[in-house]
Coordinates of C-alpha atoms in Angstrom, one line a residue:
X1 CA 84.1 131.6 7.2
X2 CA 83.6 129.3 4.3
X3 CA 86.7 128.5 2.2
X4 CA 86.3 129.6 -1.4
X5 CA 86.8 127.1 -4.2
X6 CA 90.0 129.0 -5.1
X7 CA 91.4 128.6 -1.6
X8 CA 90.6 124.9 -1.6
X9 CA 93.0 124.5 -4.5
X10 CA 95.9 125.8 -2.5
X11 CA 95.2 123.0 0.1
X12 CA 96.0 120.3 -2.4
X13 CA 92.6 119.4 -3.7
X14 CA 93.4 118.7 -7.3
X15 CA 92.5 115.8 -9.5
X16 CA 91.6 112.5 -7.8
X17 CA 95.0 111.0 -8.5
X18 CA 96.7 114.2 -7.4
X19 CA 94.8 114.2 -4.1
X20 CA 96.0 110.7 -3.3
X21 CA 99.6 111.5 -4.2
X22 CA 99.5 114.7 -2.3
X23 CA 98.4 113.0 0.9
X24 CA 101.0 110.4 0.6
X25 CA 103.8 112.9 -0.1
X26 CA 102.8 115.1 2.8
X27 CA 103.2 112.2 5.2
X28 CA 106.7 111.4 4.0
X29 CA 108.0 115.0 3.8
X30 CA 106.4 116.5 7.0
X31 CA 109.7 116.5 8.9
X32 CA 111.8 118.0 6.1
X33 CA 113.4 121.4 7.0
X34 CA 112.1 124.3 4.9
X35 CA 114.1 127.5 4.5
X36 CA 112.5 130.8 5.4
X37 CA 110.4 132.6 2.7
X38 CA 112.2 135.3 0.7
X39 CA 110.3 138.2 -0.8
X40 CA 111.2 140.8 -3.4
X41 CA 112.1 144.2 -2.2
X42 CA 109.3 145.8 -4.2
X43 CA 105.6 145.3 -4.8
X44 CA 104.4 145.5 -8.4
X45 CA 101.0 146.0 -9.9
X46 CA 99.7 143.1 -11.8
X47 CA 98.5 143.0 -15.4
X48 CA 99.8 146.4 -16.5
X49 CA 102.3 145.3 -19.2
X50 CA 101.5 143.6 -22.5
X51 CA 102.8 140.1 -23.0
X52 CA 106.0 140.1 -25.1
X53 CA 106.3 137.6 -27.9
X54 CA 109.9 136.3 -28.5
X55 CA 111.4 137.0 -31.9
X56 CA 111.4 134.2 -34.4
X57 CA 114.3 132.5 -36.2
X58 CA 112.8 130.3 -38.9
X59 CA 115.0 127.6 -40.5
X60 CA 112.1 126.0 -42.4
X61 CA 112.9 125.3 -46.1
X62 CA 116.7 125.2 -45.8
X63 CA 118.2 121.9 -44.7
X64 CA 121.7 122.0 -43.2
X65 CA 121.5 125.7 -42.5
X66 CA 123.9 127.1 -39.9
X67 CA 122.7 129.9 -37.6
X68 CA 124.6 131.9 -35.0
X69 CA 123.3 132.3 -31.5
X70 CA 125.2 134.6 -29.2
X71 CA 125.0 134.8 -25.4
X72 CA 125.1 138.4 -24.2
X73 CA 124.6 140.5 -21.2
X74 CA 121.9 143.3 -21.7
X75 CA 119.2 145.3 -19.9
X76 CA 115.5 144.7 -20.4
X77 CA 112.5 146.2 -18.8
X78 CA 110.4 143.5 -17.1
X79 CA 107.7 145.7 -15.5
X80 CA 106.3 149.2 -16.0
X81 CA 107.4 150.3 -12.5
X82 CA 110.9 148.8 -12.5
X83 CA 114.1 150.2 -14.0
X84 CA 115.6 147.9 -16.6
X85 CA 117.0 144.6 -15.4
X86 CA 120.4 143.3 -16.2
X87 CA 120.1 139.8 -17.7
X88 CA 121.9 137.2 -19.8
X89 CA 120.1 136.0 -22.9
X90 CA 120.5 134.3 -26.3
X91 CA 120.9 137.0 -28.9
X92 CA 120.4 139.5 -26.1
X93 CA 116.8 138.7 -25.1
X94 CA 114.9 137.0 -22.4
X95 CA 113.5 134.6 -23.5
X96 CA 115.8 133.9 -26.4
X97 CA 114.4 133.9 -29.9
X98 CA 112.0 131.1 -30.8
X99 CA 113.8 128.7 -33.3
X100 CA 111.5 127.1 -35.8
X101 CA 112.5 124.1 -37.9
X102 CA 111.0 121.6 -40.2
X103 CA 111.0 117.9 -39.2
X104 CA 113.6 116.1 -41.3
X105 CA 115.5 119.2 -42.1
X106 CA 118.8 119.4 -40.2
X107 CA 120.0 122.6 -38.6
X108 CA 123.4 123.5 -37.1
X109 CA 123.8 126.2 -34.4
X110 CA 127.0 128.0 -33.7
X111 CA 126.6 128.8 -30.0
X112 CA 129.0 131.6 -28.9
X113 CA 129.5 133.7 -25.8
X114 CA 130.2 137.4 -25.2
X115 CA 129.3 137.2 -21.5
X116 CA 131.5 138.9 -18.9
X117 CA 133.9 137.0 -16.7
X118 CA 132.0 137.7 -13.5
X119 CA 128.7 136.0 -12.8
X120 CA 125.5 137.9 -12.0
X121 CA 125.1 135.8 -8.8
X122 CA 127.3 134.3 -6.2
X123 CA 128.7 130.9 -7.2
X124 CA 129.1 128.1 -4.6
X125 CA 132.5 126.7 -5.4
X126 CA 131.9 123.7 -3.1
X127 CA 129.4 122.3 -5.7
X128 CA 131.0 119.6 -7.8
X129 CA 131.7 121.0 -11.3
X130 CA 131.7 124.6 -10.0
X131 CA 135.2 124.6 -8.3
X132 CA 137.1 127.9 -8.0
X133 CA 139.8 126.4 -10.3
X134 CA 137.6 126.8 -13.4
X135 CA 136.1 130.0 -14.9
X136 CA 133.2 131.5 -13.0
X137 CA 131.2 132.2 -16.2
X138 CA 130.9 129.3 -18.6
X139 CA 128.1 127.9 -20.7
X140 CA 126.8 125.1 -22.8
X141 CA 123.5 124.9 -24.6
X142 CA 121.1 121.9 -24.5
X143 CA 118.0 121.5 -26.6
X144 CA 115.7 119.8 -24.2
X145 CA 113.9 116.8 -25.7
X146 CA 116.0 116.6 -28.9
X147 CA 117.2 113.3 -30.3
X148 CA 120.9 114.1 -31.1
X149 CA 124.3 112.5 -30.7
X150 CA 126.2 113.2 -27.5
X151 CA 128.6 115.8 -28.9
X152 CA 125.6 118.0 -29.8
X153 CA 123.5 117.4 -26.7
X154 CA 125.0 120.1 -24.4
X155 CA 126.8 117.7 -22.1
X156 CA 127.3 119.4 -18.7
X157 CA 131.1 119.2 -19.0
X158 CA 131.2 120.5 -22.6
X159 CA 131.3 124.1 -21.4
X160 CA 133.1 127.0 -23.0
X161 CA 133.8 130.7 -22.2
X162 CA 134.0 134.0 -24.1
X163 CA 137.8 133.8 -23.7
X164 CA 138.2 130.5 -25.4
X165 CA 138.5 128.3 -22.3
X166 CA 136.6 125.0 -22.4
X167 CA 135.7 121.9 -20.5
X168 CA 136.9 118.3 -21.1
X169 CA 133.9 117.4 -23.4
X170 CA 133.9 120.6 -25.4
X171 CA 132.6 120.3 -29.0
X172 CA 134.5 122.9 -31.2
X173 CA 132.2 122.7 -34.2
X174 CA 128.6 124.0 -34.5
X175 CA 126.1 121.7 -32.8
X176 CA 124.2 119.5 -35.3
X177 CA 120.4 118.9 -34.9
X178 CA 118.9 116.4 -37.3
X179 CA 115.3 117.3 -36.3
X180 CA 114.0 113.8 -37.1
X181 CA 111.2 114.1 -34.6
X182 CA 107.5 114.8 -35.2
X183 CA 106.0 118.2 -34.6
X184 CA 106.6 119.3 -31.0
X185 CA 107.7 122.2 -28.7
X186 CA 111.2 121.6 -27.3
X187 CA 113.2 124.3 -25.6
X188 CA 116.9 125.2 -25.3
X189 CA 118.6 126.3 -22.2
X190 CA 122.0 126.4 -20.4
X191 CA 123.2 123.1 -19.1
X192 CA 126.6 123.8 -17.5
X193 CA 127.6 121.6 -14.6
X194 CA 127.2 123.2 -11.2
X195 CA 125.7 126.5 -12.3
X196 CA 122.8 125.6 -14.5
X197 CA 120.4 127.1 -11.9
X198 CA 122.2 130.4 -12.0
X199 CA 122.6 130.6 -15.8
X200 CA 118.9 129.9 -16.5
X201 CA 117.9 132.2 -13.8
X202 CA 119.9 134.9 -15.5
X203 CA 117.7 134.4 -18.6
X204 CA 119.3 131.7 -20.8
X205 CA 116.3 129.9 -22.2
X206 CA 114.2 129.9 -25.3
X207 CA 111.7 127.8 -27.4
X208 CA 112.6 125.4 -30.2
X209 CA 109.6 124.4 -32.3
X210 CA 109.6 121.4 -34.8
X211 CA 106.9 121.5 -37.5
X212 CA 105.7 118.7 -39.8
X213 CA 103.0 118.0 -42.4
X214 CA 100.7 116.1 -40.0
X215 CA 100.5 119.2 -37.9
X216 CA 99.8 121.5 -40.9
X217 CA 96.9 119.3 -42.1
X218 CA 95.0 119.7 -38.7
X219 CA 94.2 123.4 -39.3
X220 CA 95.0 124.4 -35.7
X221 CA 95.3 128.1 -34.7
X222 CA 98.5 129.4 -36.2
X223 CA 100.5 132.6 -36.9
X224 CA 99.6 135.3 -34.4
X225 CA 97.1 133.0 -32.9
X226 CA 99.8 130.6 -31.7
X227 CA 101.5 132.1 -28.7
X228 CA 104.4 130.7 -26.7
X229 CA 104.2 131.1 -22.9
X230 CA 107.4 130.6 -20.9
X231 CA 106.5 130.6 -17.1
X232 CA 109.2 131.4 -14.6
X233 CA 109.2 132.9 -11.1
X234 CA 111.7 135.6 -10.0
X235 CA 112.7 137.9 -7.1
X236 CA 113.5 141.6 -7.7
X237 CA 115.3 144.4 -5.9
X238 CA 113.9 147.9 -6.1
X239 CA 116.5 148.9 -8.7
X240 CA 115.1 146.2 -11.0
X241 CA 118.0 143.7 -10.5
X242 CA 117.3 140.0 -10.1
X243 CA 117.8 138.6 -6.6
X244 CA 119.0 135.0 -6.2
X245 CA 119.2 134.3 -2.5
X246 CA 121.9 132.3 -0.7
X247 CA 121.1 130.1 2.3
X248 CA 121.1 131.2 5.9
X249 CA 122.5 128.7 8.4
X250 CA 122.9 126.2 5.5
X251 CA 125.0 123.1 5.5
X252 CA 128.8 123.8 5.8
X253 CA 129.3 121.4 2.9
X254 CA 127.6 123.9 0.6
X255 CA 127.5 127.4 2.2
X256 CA 125.8 129.3 -0.6
X257 CA 123.6 126.6 -2.2
X258 CA 119.9 126.6 -1.5
X259 CA 117.7 123.5 -1.7
X260 CA 115.2 125.1 -4.1
X261 CA 114.3 128.5 -5.4
X262 CA 110.9 130.1 -5.2
X263 CA 110.3 133.7 -6.4
X264 CA 107.2 135.8 -5.4
X265 CA 106.5 137.1 -8.9
X266 CA 105.6 135.1 -12.0
X267 CA 107.1 136.2 -15.3
X268 CA 105.7 135.1 -18.6
X269 CA 108.0 135.6 -21.6
X270 CA 110.2 137.7 -19.4
X271 CA 107.5 140.1 -18.2
X272 CA 106.1 140.3 -14.7
X273 CA 102.4 139.3 -14.6
X274 CA 101.5 140.5 -18.1
X275 CA 98.2 140.7 -19.9
X276 CA 97.4 139.5 -23.4
X277 CA 94.6 141.1 -25.5
X278 CA 92.9 138.5 -27.6
X279 CA 90.2 138.3 -30.2
X280 CA 87.0 136.3 -29.5
X281 CA 88.4 133.2 -31.3
X282 CA 90.6 130.1 -30.7
X283 CA 94.2 130.5 -29.6
X284 CA 96.9 127.9 -29.4
X285 CA 99.3 128.3 -26.4
X286 CA 102.6 126.5 -26.1
X287 CA 103.1 126.5 -22.4
X288 CA 106.6 125.8 -20.9
X289 CA 107.4 125.7 -17.2
X290 CA 111.0 127.0 -17.2
X291 CA 111.1 127.8 -13.5
X292 CA 114.0 126.6 -11.4
X293 CA 111.8 124.7 -8.9
X294 CA 108.2 125.8 -9.0
X295 CA 105.3 123.6 -10.1
X296 CA 102.3 125.4 -11.6
X297 CA 98.8 124.2 -11.0
X298 CA 96.8 126.5 -13.3
X299 CA 93.2 127.4 -13.9
X300 CA 91.2 130.3 -15.3
X301 CA 89.1 132.7 -13.3
X302 CA 86.4 135.1 -14.4
X303 CA 87.6 138.5 -13.4
X304 CA 87.2 142.2 -14.1
X305 CA 89.6 144.3 -16.1
X306 CA 92.0 144.6 -13.1
X307 CA 92.1 140.9 -12.5
X308 CA 89.8 140.9 -9.5
X309 CA 87.9 137.6 -9.3
X310 CA 84.2 137.8 -10.0
X311 CA 83.3 134.1 -9.6
X312 CA 85.2 131.1 -8.3
X313 CA 83.1 128.6 -10.2
X314 CA 83.8 127.0 -13.5
X315 CA 80.7 128.7 -15.0
X316 CA 81.3 131.1 -17.9
X317 CA 85.0 130.2 -18.1
X318 CA 86.6 128.6 -21.2
X319 CA 88.2 125.2 -20.7
X320 CA 91.7 124.1 -21.7
X321 CA 91.8 121.8 -24.7
X322 CA 95.2 120.0 -24.4
X323 CA 96.4 118.8 -27.7
X324 CA 100.0 118.0 -27.0
X325 CA 102.7 117.5 -24.4
X326 CA 106.5 117.2 -24.2
X327 CA 107.0 114.9 -27.2
X328 CA 104.3 116.2 -29.5
X329 CA 100.7 116.0 -30.3
X330 CA 98.3 113.7 -28.5
X331 CA 96.1 111.2 -30.3
X332 CA 93.0 113.1 -29.3
X333 CA 92.3 116.4 -27.5
X334 CA 91.6 116.4 -23.8
X335 CA 89.2 118.9 -22.2
X336 CA 90.7 120.0 -18.8
X337 CA 89.9 122.6 -16.2
X338 CA 93.2 122.4 -14.5
X339 CA 96.8 122.1 -15.7
X340 CA 99.5 120.7 -13.4
X341 CA 102.9 121.3 -15.0
X342 CA 106.2 120.5 -13.4
X343 CA 109.6 122.2 -14.2
X344 CA 110.6 121.5 -17.9
X345 CA 107.3 120.1 -19.0
X346 CA 105.4 121.5 -22.0
X347 CA 101.7 121.6 -22.6
X348 CA 100.2 122.4 -26.0
X349 CA 96.7 123.8 -25.4
X350 CA 93.9 125.6 -27.2
X351 CA 91.6 128.1 -25.5
X352 CA 88.4 129.1 -27.4
X353 CA 87.5 132.7 -26.5
X354 CA 84.7 132.8 -29.2
X355 CA 81.8 133.1 -26.8
X356 CA 83.5 135.5 -24.3
X357 CA 83.7 138.8 -26.1
X358 CA 84.4 141.6 -23.6
X359 CA 85.4 139.2 -20.8
X360 CA 88.5 139.0 -18.7
X361 CA 90.2 135.8 -17.4
X362 CA 93.1 135.6 -15.0
X363 CA 95.4 132.6 -15.2
X364 CA 96.1 131.6 -11.5
X365 CA 98.5 129.2 -9.9
X366 CA 97.6 127.4 -6.7
X367 CA 100.4 124.8 -6.4
X368 CA 102.0 124.6 -3.0
X369 CA 105.8 125.2 -3.0
X370 CA 107.6 122.9 -2.6
X371 CA 105.1 120.7 -4.4
X372 CA 103.2 119.1 -2.6
X373 CA 104.4 120.0 0.9
X374 CA 104.1 123.8 0.9
X375 CA 105.9 126.2 3.3
X376 CA 107.1 128.6 0.6
X377 CA 105.3 131.6 -0.9
X378 CA 102.7 130.7 -3.5
X379 CA 103.0 133.0 -6.4
X380 CA 99.4 133.0 -7.6
X381 CA 99.0 135.7 -10.3
X382 CA 100.4 134.5 -13.7
X383 CA 98.7 136.6 -16.5
X384 CA 95.4 138.1 -17.6
X385 CA 93.6 137.4 -20.9
X386 CA 91.5 140.4 -22.2
X387 CA 89.0 139.3 -24.8
X388 CA 88.7 142.9 -26.0
X389 CA 90.5 142.8 -29.4
X390 CA 88.2 143.2 -32.4
X391 CA 87.8 140.0 -34.4
X392 CA 89.9 140.5 -37.5
X393 CA 88.1 137.9 -39.6
X394 CA 86.2 134.6 -39.4
X395 CA 87.9 132.0 -37.3
X396 CA 88.3 129.0 -39.6
X397 CA 90.8 127.1 -37.3
X398 CA 89.7 123.8 -35.8
X399 CA 90.5 121.3 -33.0
X400 CA 89.7 118.0 -34.7
X401 CA 88.5 115.0 -32.7
X402 CA 91.5 113.0 -33.9
X403 CA 95.1 114.4 -34.0
X404 CA 97.9 112.0 -34.7
X405 CA 98.4 108.2 -34.4
X406 CA 100.1 106.9 -31.3
X407 CA 102.3 103.8 -31.1
X408 CA 102.1 102.4 -27.6
X409 CA 105.2 100.7 -26.1
X410 CA 104.0 97.8 -24.0
X411 CA 105.8 96.4 -21.0
X412 CA 106.3 93.1 -22.9
X413 CA 108.6 94.9 -25.3
X414 CA 111.2 95.7 -22.6
X415 CA 114.4 93.7 -22.4
X416 CA 115.1 95.0 -18.9
X417 CA 113.6 96.9 -16.0
X418 CA 115.9 99.1 -13.9
X419 CA 115.0 100.1 -10.3
X420 CA 116.5 103.5 -9.8
X421 CA 116.6 105.1 -6.4
X422 CA 115.7 108.8 -6.0
X423 CA 117.1 109.9 -2.6
X424 CA 118.4 112.9 -0.6
X425 CA 121.0 113.2 2.1
X426 CA 119.8 115.3 5.0
X427 CA 121.5 117.2 7.9
X428 CA 120.7 115.1 11.0
X429 CA 120.0 118.0 13.2
X430 CA 117.0 119.4 11.3
X431 CA 116.5 117.5 8.0
X432 CA 117.9 120.2 5.8
X433 CA 118.8 118.6 2.5
X434 CA 122.5 118.6 1.7
X435 CA 122.5 116.9 -1.7
X436 CA 120.2 114.7 -3.9
X437 CA 121.2 111.5 -5.5
X438 CA 120.0 109.3 -8.4
X439 CA 120.7 105.6 -8.2
X440 CA 122.5 106.3 -4.8
X441 CA 125.5 107.6 -6.8
X442 CA 127.2 110.8 -7.5
X443 CA 128.1 112.3 -10.8
X444 CA 131.7 110.9 -10.9
X445 CA 130.8 107.4 -9.8
X446 CA 131.0 104.6 -12.4
X447 CA 128.1 104.5 -15.0
X448 CA 125.5 101.9 -14.1
X449 CA 122.8 102.4 -16.8
X450 CA 123.9 101.0 -20.2
X451 CA 121.0 100.2 -22.5
X452 CA 121.8 98.9 -26.0
X453 CA 121.0 101.2 -28.9
X454 CA 117.5 100.3 -30.2
X455 CA 116.5 98.4 -27.1
X456 CA 113.4 99.1 -25.0
X457 CA 113.7 99.4 -21.2
X458 CA 111.5 100.2 -18.3
X459 CA 113.0 102.6 -15.8
X460 CA 111.3 102.5 -12.4
X461 CA 112.1 105.5 -10.2
X462 CA 111.9 104.7 -6.5
X463 CA 111.3 108.0 -4.7
X464 CA 112.1 107.9 -0.9
X465 CA 112.3 111.6 -0.6
X466 CA 109.7 114.2 0.5
X467 CA 109.9 116.0 -2.9
X468 CA 108.2 115.6 -6.2
X469 CA 111.1 115.3 -8.6
X470 CA 110.6 116.1 -12.3
X471 CA 113.0 113.6 -13.9
X472 CA 114.3 114.1 -17.4
X473 CA 116.1 111.6 -19.6
X474 CA 118.2 112.9 -22.5
X475 CA 117.9 111.5 -26.0
X476 CA 114.6 109.7 -25.6
X477 CA 110.9 110.3 -25.5
X478 CA 109.4 107.9 -23.1
X479 CA 105.9 106.7 -22.2
X480 CA 104.5 106.6 -18.6
X481 CA 103.3 103.2 -17.5
X482 CA 102.0 103.7 -13.9
X483 CA 102.8 104.7 -10.4
X484 CA 102.6 102.4 -7.4
X485 CA 102.9 103.3 -3.7
X486 CA 105.4 101.4 -1.5
X487 CA 106.5 101.4 2.2
X488 CA 109.3 103.9 2.4
X489 CA 110.3 102.9 6.0
X490 CA 110.6 99.3 5.1
X491 CA 112.7 100.1 2.1
X492 CA 115.0 102.3 4.2
X493 CA 115.4 99.6 6.8
X494 CA 115.7 96.5 4.5
X495 CA 116.3 97.7 1.0
X496 CA 113.2 95.8 -0.1
X497 CA 110.2 97.3 -1.9
X498 CA 106.9 96.4 -0.3
X499 CA 104.0 97.8 -2.3
X500 CA 101.1 99.2 -0.3
X501 CA 98.6 99.5 -3.1
X502 CA 97.9 98.7 -6.7
X503 CA 99.5 100.5 -9.7
X504 CA 97.8 103.8 -10.5
X505 CA 97.1 104.6 -14.1
X506 CA 98.9 107.7 -15.5
X507 CA 97.1 111.0 -15.7
X508 CA 95.0 111.4 -18.8
X509 CA 97.6 113.7 -20.4
X510 CA 100.5 111.3 -19.6
X511 CA 99.4 108.3 -21.5
X512 CA 98.9 107.9 -24.4
X513 CA 101.6 110.6 -24.8
X514 CA 105.3 111.0 -25.5
X515 CA 107.1 112.6 -22.6
X516 CA 110.7 113.5 -21.7
X517 CA 110.0 114.8 -18.2
X518 CA 108.0 113.0 -15.6
X519 CA 106.8 113.8 -12.0
X520 CA 108.2 111.3 -9.6
X521 CA 106.1 111.4 -6.4
X522 CA 107.3 110.6 -2.9
X523 CA 106.6 107.1 -1.8
X524 CA 105.8 105.9 -5.3
X525 CA 107.6 103.8 -7.9
X526 CA 107.1 105.7 -11.1
X527 CA 107.5 103.5 -14.3
X528 CA 108.4 104.8 -17.7
X529 CA 109.2 102.8 -20.9
X530 CA 111.4 104.0 -23.7
X531 CA 113.2 102.8 -26.8
X532 CA 116.8 104.0 -27.0
X533 CA 116.8 105.0 -30.7
X534 CA 119.7 107.2 -32.0
X535 CA 119.1 109.8 -34.7
X536 CA 118.4 108.1 -38.0
X537 CA 121.5 107.6 -40.0
X538 CA 123.8 108.5 -37.1
X539 CA 127.4 107.3 -37.8
X540 CA 128.3 104.7 -35.2
X541 CA 130.8 101.9 -34.6
X542 CA 130.1 98.5 -33.0
X543 CA 131.1 98.6 -29.3
X544 CA 131.0 102.3 -29.2
X545 CA 129.5 103.9 -26.0
X546 CA 127.6 107.1 -26.3
X547 CA 127.2 109.0 -23.0
X548 CA 124.1 111.0 -22.2
X549 CA 122.6 112.2 -18.8
X550 CA 119.4 111.9 -16.8
X551 CA 118.6 114.2 -14.0
X552 CA 116.1 116.0 -11.8
X553 CA 114.9 119.2 -13.4
X554 CA 114.6 121.1 -10.2
X555 CA 117.7 123.1 -11.1
X556 CA 119.0 123.4 -7.6
X557 CA 118.9 119.6 -7.3
X558 CA 120.4 119.0 -10.7
X559 CA 123.4 121.3 -9.8
X560 CA 124.1 119.4 -6.6
X561 CA 124.6 115.8 -7.7
X562 CA 121.0 114.9 -8.8
X563 CA 122.3 114.2 -12.3
X564 CA 123.9 111.0 -13.6
X565 CA 125.5 110.0 -16.9
X566 CA 124.3 106.9 -18.7
X567 CA 125.6 105.3 -21.9
X568 CA 124.0 103.8 -25.0
X569 CA 126.0 100.9 -26.2
X570 CA 126.2 100.3 -30.0

């Protein structure tokens, strides 16, 4: 029987660059042990609930404002056919409220906790930073992508509890965010050492939008026509409760920790496979992959009102116009048919429904899990767009041919290139991953990355694992230079990098672009360049060392040693 075009997607046929990377990755990771698939205890109908829109906290127009954000346990209905689910959320919602600020206007947030003392999920106390000697429930908030000083960055050891206990790096005052960046979509989430995967899975995540005048002059879709979409996958019990599995026959070093998490149901803004009724006009979508481990490879399909596919071709389907990424707007829009978004990445896109009145389009994911090897359940159905809402008025919004200027960082600007190993330790008997490492070091080992404030460096990630790792560097927005394949076996035997091909140009939406999270592919050296600028006007002392972190944003990896501190030297 012929394979449909949709099914071909699930076999790794993506963009030309993605195809080459996928083949190379599969060869490296083919012996890696994969845990059995886990499924929810209930089957749920798709596209029966409307998409929720997070509440909005706007701090625009009031510099140095202080707002309170409280972490609470609550119950929220995530599907028509499920009882309410017990969750943790900022201000008692999943996702938390969208925080909107003006570029150049500082904001302080007083993060507080009223969470219980017992966690929703089992904690593996063998994980470094999650020992039984410290409180089981503890938290610290990080605004992902923000340029801030370390005390306000949500350092993993800066945790606190509802009872007043705290970690060694705790900041007692409200966190200060100068918001000196250009217009962009950041996000905030828990960042507590050893249990980040559990805290975010419980619901602790939300959007943080920075606005500026350049964005306002573009006349992009706005107001109710700008919609945040937080993508996450989950497992549910019949009683509506979240299920986070523990490993069977796992490594004795970490008896409860799992290598990666993959749920069988996609949630958007905290709702299982929702629908959104739209007008026949342009909409702006701020897409965030907030999943623990899942990559999303997305495209639109022409369907009926129930989401049944009518046509696998690209005919009569709107395109994605990508206008921005992690660090803000692109110089020019890109017309795309697919979106490949790794954990923690953000895509700013416009979809024009103007010529599709009365149509229905399902947003479908075809990315193998783990990406790119497969072996776990592919949660395909994401959400449904119904172009059935009457047009409220003439659509005067635009997507201009030119967006914002872009300053390219060239390799010649760099004062240093660092070769940074991305590796994993496996159980010899079957290849089951025990921990992941960056720079061949654990969290508590001496700091080896020490760029000077204001300097420009190239960081080259040397990935010898079978995984695609989304790597995130705090403080900076970097630019992707290239990826180059190398001989992994030779490296493992000799420690020497022998390249097997020429450098590959970044994807079209990776350069020119500002990024804070990058896909590091197996068997490739991935190069990024960044200038280590501190917030403008930040008080500093000569010789001072400011400590930040860089890590894999697969949360299960981050929690188990795949995170390292680095210091910016004044």
